[in-house]
XYZ file of C-alpha atoms in Angstrom:
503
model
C 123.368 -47.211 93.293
C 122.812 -43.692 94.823
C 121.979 -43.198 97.776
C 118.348 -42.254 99.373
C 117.249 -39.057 100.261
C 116.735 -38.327 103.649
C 113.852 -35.479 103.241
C 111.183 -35.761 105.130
C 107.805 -37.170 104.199
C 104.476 -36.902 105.828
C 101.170 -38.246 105.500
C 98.820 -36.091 106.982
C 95.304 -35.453 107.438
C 93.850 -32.580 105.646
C 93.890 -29.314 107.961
C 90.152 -29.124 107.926
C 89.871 -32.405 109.665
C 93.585 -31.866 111.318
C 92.355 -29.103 112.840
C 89.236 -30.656 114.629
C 91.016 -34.311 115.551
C 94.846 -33.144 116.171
C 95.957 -36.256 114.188
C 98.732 -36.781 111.760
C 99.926 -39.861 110.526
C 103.569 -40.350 109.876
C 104.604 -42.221 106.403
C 108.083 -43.266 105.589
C 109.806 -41.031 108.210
C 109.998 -40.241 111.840
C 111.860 -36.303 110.966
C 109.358 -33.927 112.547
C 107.896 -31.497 110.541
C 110.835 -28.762 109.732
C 109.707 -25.582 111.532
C 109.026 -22.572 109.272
C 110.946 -19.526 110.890
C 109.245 -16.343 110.420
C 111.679 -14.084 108.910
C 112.756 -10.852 110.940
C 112.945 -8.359 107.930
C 114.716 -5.163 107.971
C 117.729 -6.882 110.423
C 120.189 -7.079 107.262
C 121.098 -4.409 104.677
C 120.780 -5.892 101.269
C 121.812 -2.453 99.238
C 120.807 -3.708 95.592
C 119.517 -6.983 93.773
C 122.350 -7.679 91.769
C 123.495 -11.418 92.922
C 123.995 -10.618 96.659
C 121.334 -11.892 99.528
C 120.116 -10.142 102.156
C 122.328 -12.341 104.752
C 125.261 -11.046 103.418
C 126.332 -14.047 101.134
C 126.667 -13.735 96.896
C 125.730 -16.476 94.275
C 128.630 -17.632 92.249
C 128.021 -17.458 88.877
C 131.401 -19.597 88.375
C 130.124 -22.282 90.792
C 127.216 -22.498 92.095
C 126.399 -24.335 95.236
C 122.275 -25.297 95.584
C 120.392 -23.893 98.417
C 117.499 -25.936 100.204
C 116.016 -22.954 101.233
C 115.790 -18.648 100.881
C 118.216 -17.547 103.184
C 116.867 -16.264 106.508
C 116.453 -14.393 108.246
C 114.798 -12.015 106.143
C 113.525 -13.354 102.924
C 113.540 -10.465 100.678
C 111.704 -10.210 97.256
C 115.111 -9.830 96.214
C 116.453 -13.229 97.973
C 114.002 -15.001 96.347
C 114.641 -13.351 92.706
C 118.506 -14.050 93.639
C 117.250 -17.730 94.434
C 116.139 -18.663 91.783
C 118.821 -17.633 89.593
C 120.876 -19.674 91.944
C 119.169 -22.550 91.339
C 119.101 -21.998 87.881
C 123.176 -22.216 87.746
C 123.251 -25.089 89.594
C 120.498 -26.849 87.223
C 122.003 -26.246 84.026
C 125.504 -26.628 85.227
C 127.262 -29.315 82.806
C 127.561 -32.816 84.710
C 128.765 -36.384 83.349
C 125.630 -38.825 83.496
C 126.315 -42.016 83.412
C 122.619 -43.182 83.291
C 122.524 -41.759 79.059
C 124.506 -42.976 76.890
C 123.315 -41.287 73.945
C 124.235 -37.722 75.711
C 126.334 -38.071 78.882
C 127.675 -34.589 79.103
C 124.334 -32.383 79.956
C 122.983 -29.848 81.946
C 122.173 -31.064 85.499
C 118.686 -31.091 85.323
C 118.340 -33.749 82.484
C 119.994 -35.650 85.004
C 117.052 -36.159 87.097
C 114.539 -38.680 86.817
C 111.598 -38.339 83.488
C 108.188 -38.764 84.867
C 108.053 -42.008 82.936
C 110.867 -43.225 84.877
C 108.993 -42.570 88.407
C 105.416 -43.708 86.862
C 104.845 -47.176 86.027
C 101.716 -49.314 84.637
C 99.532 -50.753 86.760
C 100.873 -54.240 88.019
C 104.595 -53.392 87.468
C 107.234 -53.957 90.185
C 108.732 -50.849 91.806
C 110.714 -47.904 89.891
C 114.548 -49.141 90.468
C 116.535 -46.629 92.223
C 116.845 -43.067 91.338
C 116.814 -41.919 88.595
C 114.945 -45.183 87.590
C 116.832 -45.995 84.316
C 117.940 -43.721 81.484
C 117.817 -40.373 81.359
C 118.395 -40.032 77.832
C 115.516 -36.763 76.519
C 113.060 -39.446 74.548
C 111.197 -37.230 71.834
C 108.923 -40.042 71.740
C 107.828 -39.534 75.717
C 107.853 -36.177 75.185
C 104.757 -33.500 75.309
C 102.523 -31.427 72.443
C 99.665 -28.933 73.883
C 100.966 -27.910 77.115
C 100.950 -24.164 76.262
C 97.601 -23.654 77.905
C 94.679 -25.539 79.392
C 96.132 -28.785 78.266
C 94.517 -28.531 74.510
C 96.598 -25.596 73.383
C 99.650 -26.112 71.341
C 102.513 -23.573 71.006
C 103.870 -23.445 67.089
C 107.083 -22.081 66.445
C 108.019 -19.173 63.484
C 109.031 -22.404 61.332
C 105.506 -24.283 61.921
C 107.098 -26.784 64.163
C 105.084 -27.452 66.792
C 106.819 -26.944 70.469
C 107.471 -30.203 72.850
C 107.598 -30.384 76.751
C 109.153 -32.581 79.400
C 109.260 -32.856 82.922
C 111.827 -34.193 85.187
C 111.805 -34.520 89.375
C 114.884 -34.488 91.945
C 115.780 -37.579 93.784
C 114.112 -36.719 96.785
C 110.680 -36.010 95.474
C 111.332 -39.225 93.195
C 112.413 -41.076 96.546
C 109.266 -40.043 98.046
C 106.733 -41.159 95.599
C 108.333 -44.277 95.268
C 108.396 -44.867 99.384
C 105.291 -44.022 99.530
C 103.979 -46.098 96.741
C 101.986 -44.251 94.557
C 103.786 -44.703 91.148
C 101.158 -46.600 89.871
C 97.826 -45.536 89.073
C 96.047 -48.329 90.859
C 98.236 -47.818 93.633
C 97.659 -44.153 94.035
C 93.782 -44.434 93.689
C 93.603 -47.003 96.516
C 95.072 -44.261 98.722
C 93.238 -41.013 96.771
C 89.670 -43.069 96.777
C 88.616 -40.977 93.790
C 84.714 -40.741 93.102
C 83.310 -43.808 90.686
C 83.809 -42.628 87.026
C 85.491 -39.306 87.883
C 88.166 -38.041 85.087
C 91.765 -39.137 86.223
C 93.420 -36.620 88.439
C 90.418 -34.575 89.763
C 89.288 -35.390 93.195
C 89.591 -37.344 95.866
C 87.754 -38.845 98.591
C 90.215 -39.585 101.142
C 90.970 -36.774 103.847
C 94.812 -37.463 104.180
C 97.316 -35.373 102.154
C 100.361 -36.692 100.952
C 103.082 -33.404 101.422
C 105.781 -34.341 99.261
C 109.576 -33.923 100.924
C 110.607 -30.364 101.684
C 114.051 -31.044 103.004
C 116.290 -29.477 106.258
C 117.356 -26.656 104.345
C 120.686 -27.976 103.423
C 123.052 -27.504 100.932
C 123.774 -31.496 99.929
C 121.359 -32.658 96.928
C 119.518 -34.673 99.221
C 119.184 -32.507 101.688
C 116.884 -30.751 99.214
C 113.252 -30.478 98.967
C 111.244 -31.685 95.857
C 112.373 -29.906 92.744
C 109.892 -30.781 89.848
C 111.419 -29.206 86.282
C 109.485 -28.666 83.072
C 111.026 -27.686 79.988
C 109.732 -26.534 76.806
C 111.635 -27.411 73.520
C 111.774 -26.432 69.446
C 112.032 -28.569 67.418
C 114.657 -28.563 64.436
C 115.231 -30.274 61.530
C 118.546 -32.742 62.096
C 121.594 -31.226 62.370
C 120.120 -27.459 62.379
C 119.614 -26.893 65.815
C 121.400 -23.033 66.805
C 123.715 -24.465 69.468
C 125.906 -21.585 69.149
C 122.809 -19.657 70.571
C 120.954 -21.481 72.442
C 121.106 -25.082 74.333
C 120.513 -27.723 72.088
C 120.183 -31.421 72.868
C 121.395 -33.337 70.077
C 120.942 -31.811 66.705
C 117.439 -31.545 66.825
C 115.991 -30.404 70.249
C 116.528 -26.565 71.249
C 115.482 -25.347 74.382
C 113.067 -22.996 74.889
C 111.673 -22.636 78.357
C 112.493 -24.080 81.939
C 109.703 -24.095 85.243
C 111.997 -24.705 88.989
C 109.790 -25.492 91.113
C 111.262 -26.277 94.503
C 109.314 -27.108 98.145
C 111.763 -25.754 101.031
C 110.850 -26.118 104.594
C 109.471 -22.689 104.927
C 107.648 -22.244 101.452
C 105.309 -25.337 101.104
C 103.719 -23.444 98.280
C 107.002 -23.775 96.845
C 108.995 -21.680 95.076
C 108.647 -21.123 91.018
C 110.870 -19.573 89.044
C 110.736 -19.030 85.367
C 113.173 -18.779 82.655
C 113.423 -18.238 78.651
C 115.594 -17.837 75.913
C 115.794 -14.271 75.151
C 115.060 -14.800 71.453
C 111.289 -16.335 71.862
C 109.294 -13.123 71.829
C 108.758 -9.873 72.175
C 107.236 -7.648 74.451
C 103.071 -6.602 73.140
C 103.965 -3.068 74.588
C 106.659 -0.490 74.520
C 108.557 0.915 77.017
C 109.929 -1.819 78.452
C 113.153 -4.348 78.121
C 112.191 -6.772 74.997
C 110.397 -4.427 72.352
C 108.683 -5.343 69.105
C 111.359 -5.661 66.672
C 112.452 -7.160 63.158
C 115.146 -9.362 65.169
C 115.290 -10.690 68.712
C 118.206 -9.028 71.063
C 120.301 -11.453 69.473
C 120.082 -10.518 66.083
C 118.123 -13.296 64.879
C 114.895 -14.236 63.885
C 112.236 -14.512 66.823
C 111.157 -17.905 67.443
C 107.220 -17.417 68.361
C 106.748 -13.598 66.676
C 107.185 -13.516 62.968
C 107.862 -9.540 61.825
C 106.033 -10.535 58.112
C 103.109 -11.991 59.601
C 102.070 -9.134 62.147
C 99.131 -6.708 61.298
C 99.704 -3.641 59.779
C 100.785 -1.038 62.336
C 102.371 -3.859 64.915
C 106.005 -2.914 63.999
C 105.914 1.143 63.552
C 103.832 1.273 67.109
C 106.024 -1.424 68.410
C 102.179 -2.561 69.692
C 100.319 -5.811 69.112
C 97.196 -5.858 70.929
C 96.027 -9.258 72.709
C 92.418 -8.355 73.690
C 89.245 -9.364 72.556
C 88.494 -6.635 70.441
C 91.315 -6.150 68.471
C 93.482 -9.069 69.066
C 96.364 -9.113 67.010
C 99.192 -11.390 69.027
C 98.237 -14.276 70.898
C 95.218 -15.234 69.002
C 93.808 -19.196 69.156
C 95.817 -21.473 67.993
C 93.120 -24.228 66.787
C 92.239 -24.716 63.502
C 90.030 -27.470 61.477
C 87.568 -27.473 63.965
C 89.810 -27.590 67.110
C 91.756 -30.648 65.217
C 94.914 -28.792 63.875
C 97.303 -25.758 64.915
C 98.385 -22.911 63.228
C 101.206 -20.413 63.972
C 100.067 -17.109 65.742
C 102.373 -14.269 66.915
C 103.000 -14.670 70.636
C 103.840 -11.350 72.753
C 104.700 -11.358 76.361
C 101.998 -8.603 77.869
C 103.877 -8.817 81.873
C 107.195 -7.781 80.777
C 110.586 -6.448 82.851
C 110.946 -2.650 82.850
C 113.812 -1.252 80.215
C 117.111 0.564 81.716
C 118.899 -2.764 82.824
C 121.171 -2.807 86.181
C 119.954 0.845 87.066
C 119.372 2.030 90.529
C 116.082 2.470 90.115
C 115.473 -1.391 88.662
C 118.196 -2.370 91.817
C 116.683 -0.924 94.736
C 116.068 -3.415 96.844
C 111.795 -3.401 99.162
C 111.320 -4.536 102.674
C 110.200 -7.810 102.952
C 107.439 -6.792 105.201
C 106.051 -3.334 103.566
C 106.568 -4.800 100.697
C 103.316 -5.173 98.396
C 102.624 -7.817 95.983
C 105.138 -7.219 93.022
C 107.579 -5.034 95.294
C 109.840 -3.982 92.227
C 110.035 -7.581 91.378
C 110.510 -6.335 88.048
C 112.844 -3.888 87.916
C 115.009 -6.817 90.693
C 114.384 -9.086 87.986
C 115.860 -7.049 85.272
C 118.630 -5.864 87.656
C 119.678 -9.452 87.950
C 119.701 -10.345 84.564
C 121.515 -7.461 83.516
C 124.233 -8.449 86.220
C 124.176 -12.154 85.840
C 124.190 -12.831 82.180
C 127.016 -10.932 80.989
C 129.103 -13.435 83.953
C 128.166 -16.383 81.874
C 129.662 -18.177 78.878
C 128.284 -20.008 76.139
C 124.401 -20.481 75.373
C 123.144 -19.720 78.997
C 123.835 -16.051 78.248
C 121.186 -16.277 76.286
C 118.356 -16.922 79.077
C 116.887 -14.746 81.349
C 114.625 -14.879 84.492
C 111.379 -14.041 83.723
C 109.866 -13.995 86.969
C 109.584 -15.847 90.703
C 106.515 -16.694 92.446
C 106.121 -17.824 96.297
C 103.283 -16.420 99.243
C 104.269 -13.636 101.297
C 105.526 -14.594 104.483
C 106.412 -18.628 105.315
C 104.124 -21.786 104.653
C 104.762 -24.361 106.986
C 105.348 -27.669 104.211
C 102.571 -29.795 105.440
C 99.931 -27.589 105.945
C 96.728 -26.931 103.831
C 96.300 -23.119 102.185
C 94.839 -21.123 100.290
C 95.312 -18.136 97.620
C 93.335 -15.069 97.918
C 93.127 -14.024 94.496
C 92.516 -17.737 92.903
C 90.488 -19.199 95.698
C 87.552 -18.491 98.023
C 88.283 -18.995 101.648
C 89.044 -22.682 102.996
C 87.983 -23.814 106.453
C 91.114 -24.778 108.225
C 93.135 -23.110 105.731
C 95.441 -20.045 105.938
C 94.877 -17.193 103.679
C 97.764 -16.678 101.358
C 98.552 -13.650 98.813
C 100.960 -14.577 95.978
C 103.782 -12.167 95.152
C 106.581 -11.669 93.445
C 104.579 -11.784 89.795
C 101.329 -13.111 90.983
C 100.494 -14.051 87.433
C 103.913 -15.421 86.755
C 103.859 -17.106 82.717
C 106.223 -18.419 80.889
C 105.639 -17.437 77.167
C 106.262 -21.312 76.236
C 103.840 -22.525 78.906
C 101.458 -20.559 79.842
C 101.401 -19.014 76.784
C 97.841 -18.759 76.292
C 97.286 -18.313 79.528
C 98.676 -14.579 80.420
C 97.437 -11.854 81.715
C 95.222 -9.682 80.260
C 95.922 -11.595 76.964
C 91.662 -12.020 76.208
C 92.310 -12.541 72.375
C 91.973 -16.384 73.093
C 91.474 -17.415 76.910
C 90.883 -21.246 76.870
C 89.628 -20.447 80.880
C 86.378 -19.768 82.145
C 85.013 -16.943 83.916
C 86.409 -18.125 87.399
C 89.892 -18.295 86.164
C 90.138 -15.645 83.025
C 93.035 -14.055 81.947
C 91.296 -10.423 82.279
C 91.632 -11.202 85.662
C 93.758 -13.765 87.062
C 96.726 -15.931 85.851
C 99.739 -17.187 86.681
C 101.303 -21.022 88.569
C 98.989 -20.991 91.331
C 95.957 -20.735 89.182
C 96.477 -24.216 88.211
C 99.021 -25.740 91.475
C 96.518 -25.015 94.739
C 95.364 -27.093 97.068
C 91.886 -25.938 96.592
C 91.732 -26.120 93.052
C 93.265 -29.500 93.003
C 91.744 -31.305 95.664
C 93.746 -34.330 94.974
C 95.800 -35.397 97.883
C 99.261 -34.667 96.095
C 100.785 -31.369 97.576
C 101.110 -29.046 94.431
C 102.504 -31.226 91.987
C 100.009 -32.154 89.199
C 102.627 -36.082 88.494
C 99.763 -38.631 88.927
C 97.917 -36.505 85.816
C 100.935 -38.291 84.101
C 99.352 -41.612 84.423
C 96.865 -41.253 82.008
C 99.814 -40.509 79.625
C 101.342 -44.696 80.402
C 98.274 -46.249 79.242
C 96.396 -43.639 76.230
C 98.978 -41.128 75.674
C 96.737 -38.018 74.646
C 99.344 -35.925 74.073
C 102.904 -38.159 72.672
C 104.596 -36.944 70.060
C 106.333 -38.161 67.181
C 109.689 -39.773 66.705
């Protein structure tokens, strides 16, 4: 048995009533709230984005130690770029797991716990201790239509329709467990959601429950809440590339990965996005992933099909996605909304060409530093640097983007977003950065920006305007007592699965 996290967990009222009583309520730990340390920036010299923080310290590619937090001081865009390419070594770093025995040698993260190990039915005892039983990747637990609203299903080049999983640390498992809400009866008793409301919308009851954010440490539980979702091909048996890409078993290649990670001075956690380099191409030129007959691997693209695309797509290197002249990214539904069909994907916020260059490297204060702050050209700098260090398939899978608020979030306070949400009383006023309308081309693919071809949103949220993690993961949005993890919509999946997939 493994021992329990120590993070800290906290019950609170919501700030709109916190801020007129003055009361919180402690749950499952007397830790005090970590504080959230303003960082000082401009008091370190952090020369270029290529692996090194602005504290002076450098990822190691060879072995990777986890961080529970960005390292302060000064939380550069850079630091948090260089974060979460940490945290993606560690995570896919090959460990023995004892808990599957149909593939015990894995990448860490399909260590952690499956959401169906964490959520049980109503009336059943307790999840056992972490992870909660097997960790084995069950294509029968597994996800279709996650590639947009919920309804929108992501079909590969071969007509194989895409799968998705998610997967949580041992401290966030530890603290939905000690708090007792892995059963839907047992998290509506504390959520008191209206009579006849759809599952996972509202609730009526004014505490929050912050999920653990950690101290900041180093030790895996020491960390805060890491919640993983990964998007998968599928292949027929014994044809998955595994010389190109990570493949679990013969059949399951993967595709996409989502870190999400709460740290003691980022309660709107940190997200950080990753894909194989192969999945599609950029909808304009000019920048590091162009329309092409083959992916930068030299083989076939796995979402963009070169014998499919309009006429003009490939000479202009161009394949529009609005709602005039959509040509990539078009709806997937056919038969009346009942079936799928493939459609060229594109990525329309891409990383800037030229690689490891100055100009991609150059580092922006933390503090003068507007929303995207050469994020992209960081971004690309890092990739450029990082990949070539690695051997085997994770060469093959590049950062796509990071996403956090500027300045720190205290962990157990309420917020909101400027350019998602209107103004909450009690709330603080937050402005993403980073890539504000960070999406992964495997998850969000439907749901990028400027991409008006097919927007399953309405008005309030469309992609002409708006897109990206915290369109979805708010406080506001999701007035549902659970921090900005969307697990007890996973309950509904226990009793009427509405989106399983085949064995």
């Amino acid at each position: 048995m493994r021992p329990r996290s120590q993070s800290p967990l906290r019950l609170l009222l919501k700030s709109t009533l916190a801020a007129a009583l003055g009361v919180a309520v402690a749950h499952c730990s007397k830790s005090d709230p970590a504080p959230a340390p303003t960082p000082d920036a401009g008091t370190r010299t952090q020369v270029r984005c290529d692996g090194q923080f602005s504290d002076g310290t450098r990822i190691s590619v060879a072995s990777p130690t986890p961080l529970g937090d960005v390292p302060l001081p000064d939380q550069t865009f850079c630091d948090f770029h260089t974060f979460a390419w940490n945290q993606f070594l560690y995570l896919t770093q090959t460990v023995e797991d004892g808990n599957d025995p149909v593939l015990p040698t894995k990448p860490r993260f399909l260590s952690f716990s499956p959401w169906y190990n964490l959520l049980k039915k109503d009336g059943s005892n307790p999840p056992t201790a972490f992870p909660g039983g097997h960790t084995t990747l069950e294509v029968s637990m597994l996800d279709q239509k996650q590639a947009g609203a919920g309804q929108d299903a992501l079909i590969d080049v071969a007509g194989q329709m895409v799968l998705y999983d998610i997967r949580f640390n041992q401290p966030m498992y530890d603290g939905v467990v000690d708090a007792g809400y892995y059963t839907q009866e047992k998290y509506d008793a504390f959520c008191n959601p209206p009579k006849d409301s759809p599952p996972f919308t509202d609730c009526q009851n004014p505490q929050q429950f912050w999920l653990p954010w950690g101290d900041g440490g180093t030790a895996d539980l020491s960390l805060g809440s890491i919640e993983i979702k990964s998007a998968w091909r599928q292949f027929p048996a014994n044809d998955c590339p595994s010389t190109v890409m990570y493949c679990a078993g013969t059949n399951l290649g993967l595709v996409g990965l989502h870190i999400a990670q709460k740290t003691p001075t980022h309660g709107e956690w940190v997200w950080a996005s990753f894909e194989h380099v192969a999945n599609t191409p950029d909808c304009a030129p000019g920048s590091s992933s162009p329309i092409a007959d083959v992916s930068p691997l030299g083989t076939p693209w796995s979402f963009f099909n070169p014998q499919t695309a309009p006429p003009g797509v490939m000479t202009s290197k161009t394949c529009d996605v609005t709602a005039d002249a959509g040509q990539c990214n078009l709806d997937p539904h056919v038969d009346g909304g009942t079936g799928f069909q493939q459609v060229n994907i594109c990525r329309t916020d891409s990383l800037p060409t030229g690689g490891a260059n100055d100009a991609n490297c150059i580092t922006v204060s933390a503090t003068d530093a507007g929303p995207e702050a050469n994020s992209g050209g960081n971004v690309a700098c890092l990739n450029a640097t990082l990949r070539p260090q690695l051997s085997g398939v994770w060469k093959n899978y590049q950062l796509i983007g990071t996403l956090w608020t500027k300045g720190t979030q205290p962990p157990d306070e309420d917020f909101w977003i400027d350019i998602f949400q209107q103004p909450k009383d009690g709330g603080t006023e937050k402005t993403a950065v980073g890539f504000p309308n960070l999406a992964n081309t495997t998850m969000e693919t439907y749901l990028q920006m400027g991409s008006t071809a097919y927007d399953p949103n309405g008005a309030n949220l469309s992609n002409a305007n708006k897109a990206g993690c915290f369109g979805c993961h708010n406080p506001v949005a999701q007035n549902t007592d659970t921090d900005l993890s969307h697990f007890p919509s996973k309950f509904d999946d226990l009793e009427k699965p509405r989106v399983r997939a085949r064995k």
